[in-house]
Coordinates of C-alpha atoms and ligand atoms in Angstrom, one line a residue:
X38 CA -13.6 11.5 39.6
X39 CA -11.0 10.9 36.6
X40 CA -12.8 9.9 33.4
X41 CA -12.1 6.6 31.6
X42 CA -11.7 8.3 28.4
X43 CA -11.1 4.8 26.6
X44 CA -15.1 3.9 27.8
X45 CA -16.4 6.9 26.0
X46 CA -15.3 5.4 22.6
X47 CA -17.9 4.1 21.0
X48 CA -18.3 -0.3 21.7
X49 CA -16.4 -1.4 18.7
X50 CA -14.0 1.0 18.4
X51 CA -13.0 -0.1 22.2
X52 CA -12.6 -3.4 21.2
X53 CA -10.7 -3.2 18.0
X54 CA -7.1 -4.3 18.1
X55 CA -5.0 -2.1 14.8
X56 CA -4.3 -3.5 12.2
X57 CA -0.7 -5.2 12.4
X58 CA 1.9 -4.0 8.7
X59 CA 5.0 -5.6 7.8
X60 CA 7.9 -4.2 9.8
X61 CA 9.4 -1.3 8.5
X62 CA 13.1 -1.8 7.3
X63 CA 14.1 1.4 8.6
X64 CA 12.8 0.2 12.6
X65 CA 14.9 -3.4 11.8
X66 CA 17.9 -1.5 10.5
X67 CA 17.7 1.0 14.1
X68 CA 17.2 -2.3 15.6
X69 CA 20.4 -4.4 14.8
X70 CA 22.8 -1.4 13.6
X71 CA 22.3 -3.1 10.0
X72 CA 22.3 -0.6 6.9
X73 CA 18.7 -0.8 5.5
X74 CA 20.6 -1.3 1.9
X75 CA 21.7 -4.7 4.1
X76 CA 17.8 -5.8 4.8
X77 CA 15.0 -7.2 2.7
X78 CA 11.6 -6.5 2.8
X79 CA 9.1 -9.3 2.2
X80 CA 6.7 -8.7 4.4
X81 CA 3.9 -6.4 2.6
X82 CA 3.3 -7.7 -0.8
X83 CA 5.3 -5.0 -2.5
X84 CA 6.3 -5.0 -5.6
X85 CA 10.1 -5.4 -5.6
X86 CA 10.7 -4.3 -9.1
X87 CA 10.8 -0.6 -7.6
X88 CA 8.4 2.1 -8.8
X89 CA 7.7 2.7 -13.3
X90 CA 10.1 4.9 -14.5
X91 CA 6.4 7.0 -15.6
X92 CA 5.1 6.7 -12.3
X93 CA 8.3 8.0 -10.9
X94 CA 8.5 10.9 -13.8
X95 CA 4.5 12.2 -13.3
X96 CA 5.2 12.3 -9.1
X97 CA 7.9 14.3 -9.5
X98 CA 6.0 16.5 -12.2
X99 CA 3.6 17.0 -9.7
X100 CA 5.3 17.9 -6.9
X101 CA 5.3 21.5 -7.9
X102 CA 1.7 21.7 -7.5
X103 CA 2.0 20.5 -3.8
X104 CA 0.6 24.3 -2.5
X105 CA -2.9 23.5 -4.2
X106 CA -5.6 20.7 -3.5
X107 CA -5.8 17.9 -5.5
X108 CA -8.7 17.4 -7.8
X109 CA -11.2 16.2 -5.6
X110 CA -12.6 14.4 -8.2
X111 CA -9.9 12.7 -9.7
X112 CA -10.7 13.4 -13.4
X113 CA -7.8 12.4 -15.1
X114 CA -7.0 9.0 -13.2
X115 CA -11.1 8.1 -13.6
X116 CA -10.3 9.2 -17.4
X117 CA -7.6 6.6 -17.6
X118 CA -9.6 3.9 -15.4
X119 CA -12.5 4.6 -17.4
X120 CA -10.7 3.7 -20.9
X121 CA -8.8 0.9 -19.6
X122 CA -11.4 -0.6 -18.5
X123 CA -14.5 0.7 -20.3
X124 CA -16.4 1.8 -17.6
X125 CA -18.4 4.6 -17.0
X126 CA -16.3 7.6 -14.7
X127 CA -19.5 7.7 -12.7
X128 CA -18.7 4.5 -11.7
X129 CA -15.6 4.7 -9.8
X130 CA -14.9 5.5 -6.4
X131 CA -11.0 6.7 -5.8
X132 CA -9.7 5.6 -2.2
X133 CA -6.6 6.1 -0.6
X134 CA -5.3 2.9 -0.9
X135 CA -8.7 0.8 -1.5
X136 CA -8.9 0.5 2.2
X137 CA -10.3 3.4 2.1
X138 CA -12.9 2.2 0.2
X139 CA -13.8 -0.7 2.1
X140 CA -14.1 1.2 5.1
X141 CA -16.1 3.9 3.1
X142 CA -18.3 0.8 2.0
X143 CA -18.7 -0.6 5.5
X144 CA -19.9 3.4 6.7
X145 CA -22.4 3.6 3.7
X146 CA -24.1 0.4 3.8
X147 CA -23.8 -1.1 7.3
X148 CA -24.9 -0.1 10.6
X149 CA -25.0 -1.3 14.4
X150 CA -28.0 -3.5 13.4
X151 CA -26.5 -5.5 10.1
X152 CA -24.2 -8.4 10.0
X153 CA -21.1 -8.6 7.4
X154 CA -19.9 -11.5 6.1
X155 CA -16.3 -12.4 5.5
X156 CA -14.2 -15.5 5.3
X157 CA -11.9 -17.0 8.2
X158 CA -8.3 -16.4 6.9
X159 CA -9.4 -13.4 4.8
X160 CA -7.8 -9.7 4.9
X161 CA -7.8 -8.7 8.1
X162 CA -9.5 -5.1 7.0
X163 CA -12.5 -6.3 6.9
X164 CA -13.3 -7.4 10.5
X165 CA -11.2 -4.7 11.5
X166 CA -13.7 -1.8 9.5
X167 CA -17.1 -3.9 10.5
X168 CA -16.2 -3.5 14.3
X169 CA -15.1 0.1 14.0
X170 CA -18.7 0.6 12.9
X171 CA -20.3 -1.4 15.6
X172 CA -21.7 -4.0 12.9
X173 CA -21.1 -7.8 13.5
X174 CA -19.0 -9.9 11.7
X175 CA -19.8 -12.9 10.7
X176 CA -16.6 -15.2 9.7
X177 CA -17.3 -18.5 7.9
X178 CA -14.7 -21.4 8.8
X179 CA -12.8 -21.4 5.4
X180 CA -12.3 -24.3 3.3
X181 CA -8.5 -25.8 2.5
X182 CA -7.7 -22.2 3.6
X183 CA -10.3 -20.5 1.1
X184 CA -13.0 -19.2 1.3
X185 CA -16.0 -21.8 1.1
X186 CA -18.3 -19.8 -1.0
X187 CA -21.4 -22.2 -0.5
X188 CA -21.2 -21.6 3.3
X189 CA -20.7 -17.8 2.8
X190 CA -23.7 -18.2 0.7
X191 CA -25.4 -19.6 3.8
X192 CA -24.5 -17.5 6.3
X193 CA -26.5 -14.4 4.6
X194 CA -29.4 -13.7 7.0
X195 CA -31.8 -10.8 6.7
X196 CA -29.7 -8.6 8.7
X197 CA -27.0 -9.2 6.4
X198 CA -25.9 -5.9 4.4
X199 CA -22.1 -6.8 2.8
X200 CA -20.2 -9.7 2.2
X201 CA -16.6 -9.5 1.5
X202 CA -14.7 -11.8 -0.5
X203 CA -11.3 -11.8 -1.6
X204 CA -10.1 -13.2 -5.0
X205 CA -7.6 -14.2 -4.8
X206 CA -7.0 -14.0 -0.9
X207 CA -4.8 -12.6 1.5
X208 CA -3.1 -14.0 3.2
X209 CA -3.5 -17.6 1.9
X210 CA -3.4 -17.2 -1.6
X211 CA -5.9 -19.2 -2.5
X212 CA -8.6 -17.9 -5.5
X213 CA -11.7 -19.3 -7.3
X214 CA -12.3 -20.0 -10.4
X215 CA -15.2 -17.4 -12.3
X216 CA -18.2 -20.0 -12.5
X217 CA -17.2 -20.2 -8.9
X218 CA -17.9 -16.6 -8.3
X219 CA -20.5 -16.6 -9.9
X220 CA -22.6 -19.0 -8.7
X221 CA -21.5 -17.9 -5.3
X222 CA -22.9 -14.2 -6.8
X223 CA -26.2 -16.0 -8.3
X224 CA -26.8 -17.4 -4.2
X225 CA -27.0 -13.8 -2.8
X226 CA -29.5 -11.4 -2.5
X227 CA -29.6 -8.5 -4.8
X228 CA -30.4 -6.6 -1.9
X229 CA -27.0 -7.8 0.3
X230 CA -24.0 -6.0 -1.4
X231 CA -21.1 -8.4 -2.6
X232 CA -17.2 -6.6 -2.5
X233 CA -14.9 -8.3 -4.4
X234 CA -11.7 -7.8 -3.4
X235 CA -8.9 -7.7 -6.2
X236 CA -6.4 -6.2 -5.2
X237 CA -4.1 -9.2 -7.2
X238 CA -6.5 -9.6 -10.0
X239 CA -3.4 -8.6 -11.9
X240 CA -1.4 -11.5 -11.6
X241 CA -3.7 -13.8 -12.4
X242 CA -2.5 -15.6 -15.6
X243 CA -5.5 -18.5 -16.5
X244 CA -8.8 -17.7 -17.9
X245 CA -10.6 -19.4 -15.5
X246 CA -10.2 -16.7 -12.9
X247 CA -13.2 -13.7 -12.9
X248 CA -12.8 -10.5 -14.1
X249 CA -14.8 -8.6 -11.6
X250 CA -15.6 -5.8 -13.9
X251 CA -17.3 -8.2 -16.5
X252 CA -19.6 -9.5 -13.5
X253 CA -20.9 -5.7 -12.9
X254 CA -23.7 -5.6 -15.4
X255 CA -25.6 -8.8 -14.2
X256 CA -25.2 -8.5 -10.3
X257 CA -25.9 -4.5 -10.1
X258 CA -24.8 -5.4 -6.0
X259 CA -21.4 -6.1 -6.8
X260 CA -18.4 -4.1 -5.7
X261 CA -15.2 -4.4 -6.9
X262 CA -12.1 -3.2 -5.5
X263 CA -8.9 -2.8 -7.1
X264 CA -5.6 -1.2 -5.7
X265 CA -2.3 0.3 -7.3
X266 CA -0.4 -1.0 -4.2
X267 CA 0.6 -4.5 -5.6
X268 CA 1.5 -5.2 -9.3
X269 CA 1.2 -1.5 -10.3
X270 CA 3.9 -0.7 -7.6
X271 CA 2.7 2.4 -5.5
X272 CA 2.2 1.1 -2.1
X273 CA 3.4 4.1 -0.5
X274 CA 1.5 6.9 -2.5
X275 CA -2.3 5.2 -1.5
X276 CA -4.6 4.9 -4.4
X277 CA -7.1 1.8 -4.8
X278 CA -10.7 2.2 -6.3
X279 CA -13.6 0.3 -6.0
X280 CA -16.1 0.1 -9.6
X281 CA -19.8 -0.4 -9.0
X282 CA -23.3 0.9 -10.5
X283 CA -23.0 4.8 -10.5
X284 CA -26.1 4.5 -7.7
X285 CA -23.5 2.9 -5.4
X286 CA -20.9 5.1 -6.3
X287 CA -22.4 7.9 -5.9
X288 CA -23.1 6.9 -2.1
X289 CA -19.6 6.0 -1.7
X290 CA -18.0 9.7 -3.3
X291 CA -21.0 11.3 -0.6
X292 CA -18.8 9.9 2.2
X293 CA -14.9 9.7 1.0
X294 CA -13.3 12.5 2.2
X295 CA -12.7 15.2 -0.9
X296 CA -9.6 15.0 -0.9
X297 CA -8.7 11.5 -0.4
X298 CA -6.3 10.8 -2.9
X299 CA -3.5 13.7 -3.4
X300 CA -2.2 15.5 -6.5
X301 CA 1.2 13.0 -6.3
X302 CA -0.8 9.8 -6.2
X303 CA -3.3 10.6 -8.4
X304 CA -0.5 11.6 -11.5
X305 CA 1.6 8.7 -10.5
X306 CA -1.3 6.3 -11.1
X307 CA -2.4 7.9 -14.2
X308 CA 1.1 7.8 -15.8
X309 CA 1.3 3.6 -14.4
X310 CA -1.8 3.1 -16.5
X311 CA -0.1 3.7 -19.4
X312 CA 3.0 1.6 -18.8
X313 CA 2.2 -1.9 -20.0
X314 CA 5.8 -2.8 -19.6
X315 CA 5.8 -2.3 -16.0
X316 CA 3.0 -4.4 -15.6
X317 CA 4.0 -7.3 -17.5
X318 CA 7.6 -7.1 -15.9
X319 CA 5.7 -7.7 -12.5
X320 CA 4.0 -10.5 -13.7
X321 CA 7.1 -12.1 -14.9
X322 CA 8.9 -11.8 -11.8
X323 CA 6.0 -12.9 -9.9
X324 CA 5.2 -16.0 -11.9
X325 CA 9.0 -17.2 -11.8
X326 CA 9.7 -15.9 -8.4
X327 CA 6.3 -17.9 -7.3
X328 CA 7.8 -20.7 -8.6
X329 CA 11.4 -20.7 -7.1
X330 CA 9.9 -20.0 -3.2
X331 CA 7.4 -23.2 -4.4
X332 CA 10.7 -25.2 -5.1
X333 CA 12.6 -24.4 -2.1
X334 CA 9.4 -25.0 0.2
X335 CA 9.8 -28.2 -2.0
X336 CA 13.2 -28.8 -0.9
X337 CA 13.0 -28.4 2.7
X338 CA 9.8 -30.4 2.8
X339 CA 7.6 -27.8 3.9
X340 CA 4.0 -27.6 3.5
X341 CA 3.1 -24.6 1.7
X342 CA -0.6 -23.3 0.4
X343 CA -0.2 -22.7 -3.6
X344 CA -0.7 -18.8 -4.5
X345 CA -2.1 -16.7 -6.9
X346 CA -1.4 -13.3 -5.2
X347 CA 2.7 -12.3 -5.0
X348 CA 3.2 -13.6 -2.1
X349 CA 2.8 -17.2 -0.2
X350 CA 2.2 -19.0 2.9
X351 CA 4.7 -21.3 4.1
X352 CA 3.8 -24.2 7.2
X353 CA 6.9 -23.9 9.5
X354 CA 5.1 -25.5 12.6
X355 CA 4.8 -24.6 16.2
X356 CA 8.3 -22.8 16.0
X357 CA 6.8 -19.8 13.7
X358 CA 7.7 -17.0 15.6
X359 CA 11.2 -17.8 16.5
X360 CA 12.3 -18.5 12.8
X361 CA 10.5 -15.2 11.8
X362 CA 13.1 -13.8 14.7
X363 CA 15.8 -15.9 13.3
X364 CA 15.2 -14.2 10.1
X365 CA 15.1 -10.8 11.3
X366 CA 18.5 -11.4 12.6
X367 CA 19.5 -12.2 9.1
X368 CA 18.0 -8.9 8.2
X369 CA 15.3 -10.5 6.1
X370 CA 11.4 -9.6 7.0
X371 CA 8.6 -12.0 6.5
X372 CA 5.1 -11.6 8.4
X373 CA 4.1 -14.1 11.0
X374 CA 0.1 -14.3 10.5
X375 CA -0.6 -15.7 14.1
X376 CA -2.9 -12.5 14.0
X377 CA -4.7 -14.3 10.7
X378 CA -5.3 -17.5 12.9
X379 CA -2.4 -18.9 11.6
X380 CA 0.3 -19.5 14.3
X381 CA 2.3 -22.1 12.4
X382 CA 2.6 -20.3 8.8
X383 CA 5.3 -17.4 7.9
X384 CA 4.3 -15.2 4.7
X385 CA 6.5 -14.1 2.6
X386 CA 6.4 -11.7 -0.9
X387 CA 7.9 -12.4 -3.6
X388 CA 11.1 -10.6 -4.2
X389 CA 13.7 -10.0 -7.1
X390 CA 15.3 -13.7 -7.6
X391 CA 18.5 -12.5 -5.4
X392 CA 16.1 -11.7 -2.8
X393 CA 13.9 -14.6 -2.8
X394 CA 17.3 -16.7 -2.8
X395 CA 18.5 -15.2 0.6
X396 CA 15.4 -15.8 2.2
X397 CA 15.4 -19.4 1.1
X398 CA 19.0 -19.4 2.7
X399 CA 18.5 -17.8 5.5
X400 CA 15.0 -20.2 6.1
X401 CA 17.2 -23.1 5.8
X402 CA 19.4 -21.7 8.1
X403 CA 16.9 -20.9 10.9
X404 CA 14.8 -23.8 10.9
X405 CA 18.1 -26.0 11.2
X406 CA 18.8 -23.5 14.5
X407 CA 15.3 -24.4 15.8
X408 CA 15.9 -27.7 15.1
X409 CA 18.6 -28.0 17.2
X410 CA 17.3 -26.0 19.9
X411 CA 14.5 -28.2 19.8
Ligands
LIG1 C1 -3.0 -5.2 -0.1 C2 -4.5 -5.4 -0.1 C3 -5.4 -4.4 -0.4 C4 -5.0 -3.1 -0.8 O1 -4.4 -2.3 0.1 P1 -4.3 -0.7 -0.3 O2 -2.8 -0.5 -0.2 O3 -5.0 0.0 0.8 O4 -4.8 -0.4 -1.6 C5 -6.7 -4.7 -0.4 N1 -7.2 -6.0 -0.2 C6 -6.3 -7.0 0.0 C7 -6.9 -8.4 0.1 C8 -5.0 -6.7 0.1 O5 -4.1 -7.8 0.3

């Protein structure tokens, strides 16, 4: 009798759809004979400013050593994290990419018998890293596409081991303010650990908006996660980190594999730390580039949910998946976020100006198409 290999794998790992990325530009480019020069990518909340200069210079530097493991412990970019942020290096977890940490965080501190709480419209990792564990998730309907913390708050039961919140979102943009956070944080038990998710902490400009690390020290169950994939530009090298009590991370640096950030990464995010410019350069573009996808929504009279993150959500109705085609065509990539539970909104990154112009075109352009194709 032929085995169902498929039934062997353990019950949530049979259900779990993967996680869905941005389309590549190199599989578009294959696609419609373009050059990828011709095709822009604003689908994955890169930063479009390119890689620092000192990023660029400490990978290459590094290269040489590509014959010997990395430093499994990551001395030098903890060194760096440590000072920036004066924490202690015994407090830091290093991930590849900080998906890695959740999922490290969902292995450590969850089980087939705990629920985890997330929002509806929230990052799609963390249903996806609760099921691979067998754990069930718990999603609270959100509120004016955030998260309603009060309800989150309510949903903790005794079973319930992690909540997950993102600040500011993804996909949807939307963030709370820090009293927000932390009355949300003042709700929850200090047994039930809290991961705040901020991975675009960075562009966050008002002071009314958390600092996670500043939170750490009266809610010892918190969890922050940060990433070098957005504003620091190093999607493609994987480095996030989570920064907790050193009891936490020590649980987390049990599980992480040893040598889960390599010798490239782990130099390129060093030398990022140390370039300011870079950083404030990807605010800039942000902030105005923000703005001028705001004005053309504007223009064109589409809905669209205000962002703090680099990247927005835009309401094209029912015809969402044929103007994200319609784009393609005009080698520009967007991400439909059906998947999200949002059929009728396209995201879209923010690009260079340049970019973010021909996207604006080329929206105009298709939604006048479906228009007439009614
Ligand atoms: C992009 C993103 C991350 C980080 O991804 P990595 O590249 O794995 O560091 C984490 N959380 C949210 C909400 C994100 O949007």
């Amino acid at each position: 009798m032929a085995v169902d290999y498929q039934s062997l794998a353990v019950k949530g790992v049979q259900a779990l759809s993967p996680y869905q990325p941005g389309k590549p530009i190199e599989e578009l480019a294959r696609e419609l004979g373009l050059k990828p020069a011709e095709i822009i990518k604003l689908a994955s909340n890169e930063n479009p400013l390119g890689p620092s200069e000192k990023a660029l210079a400490a990978a290459r530097e590094a290269l040489s050593e590509m014959c010997l493991y990395p430093d499994g412990n990551g001395f030098d970019l903890k060194q760096a994290l440590s000072e920036r942020f004066g924490v202690g290096m015994d407090q830091i977890t290093l991930g590849n990419g900080s998906n890695d940490v959740l999922e490290v965080i969902a292995r450590c501190f969850a089980d087939r018998d705990s629920e985890v709480v997330f929002s509806q419209y929230a990052f799609a990792v963390y249903p996806l890293v609760t099921q691979a564990i067998g754990a069930k998730g718990v999603s609270v309907p959100a509120k004016d596409w955030g998260h309603d913390l009060d309800a989150m708050a309510d949903a903790v039961t005794e079973r319930t081991r992690l909540v997950f919140v993102a600040n500011p979102n993804n996909p949807t943009g939307t963030v709370h303010t820090a009293d927000a956070i932390e009355g949300f944080l003042a709700k929850i038990p200090e047994d039930v650990l809290v991961v705040l998710d901020e991975a675009y902490c960075e562009y966050l400009t008002g002071t009314e908006y958390p600092d996670g690390l500043e939170l750490l020290e009266r809610f010892p169950n918190l969890i922050v996660c940060r990433t070098f994939s957005k504003a620091w530009g190093l999607a493609a090298l994987r480095v996030g980190y989570s920064i907790s009590s050193p009891a936490i991370a020590d649980i987390l640096n049990r599980v992480r594999q040893p040598f889960n950030v390599d010798t490239v990464a782990l130099a390129a995010a060093t030398a990022v730390l140390g370039d300011e410019d870079y950083l404030n350069r990807s605010r800039e573009v942000n902030t105005e580039g923000l703005k001028q996808l705001a004005d053309g929504f504007d223009r064109m009279g589409l809905p669209y949910i205000p962002s703090a993150g680099n990247f927005i959500a835009v309401e094209v109705g029912k015809q969402a998946l044929a103007i994200y085609h319609a784009l393609l065509e005009h080698g520009v990539i967007v991400r439909p976020i059906a998947g999200y539970g949002m059929p009728e909104h396209l995201r879209v990154s923010v690009g260079l100006a340049k970019e973010n112009e021909r996207f604006l075109d080329a929206l105009a352009e298709a939604l006048s198409a479906a228009g007439e194709g009614g």
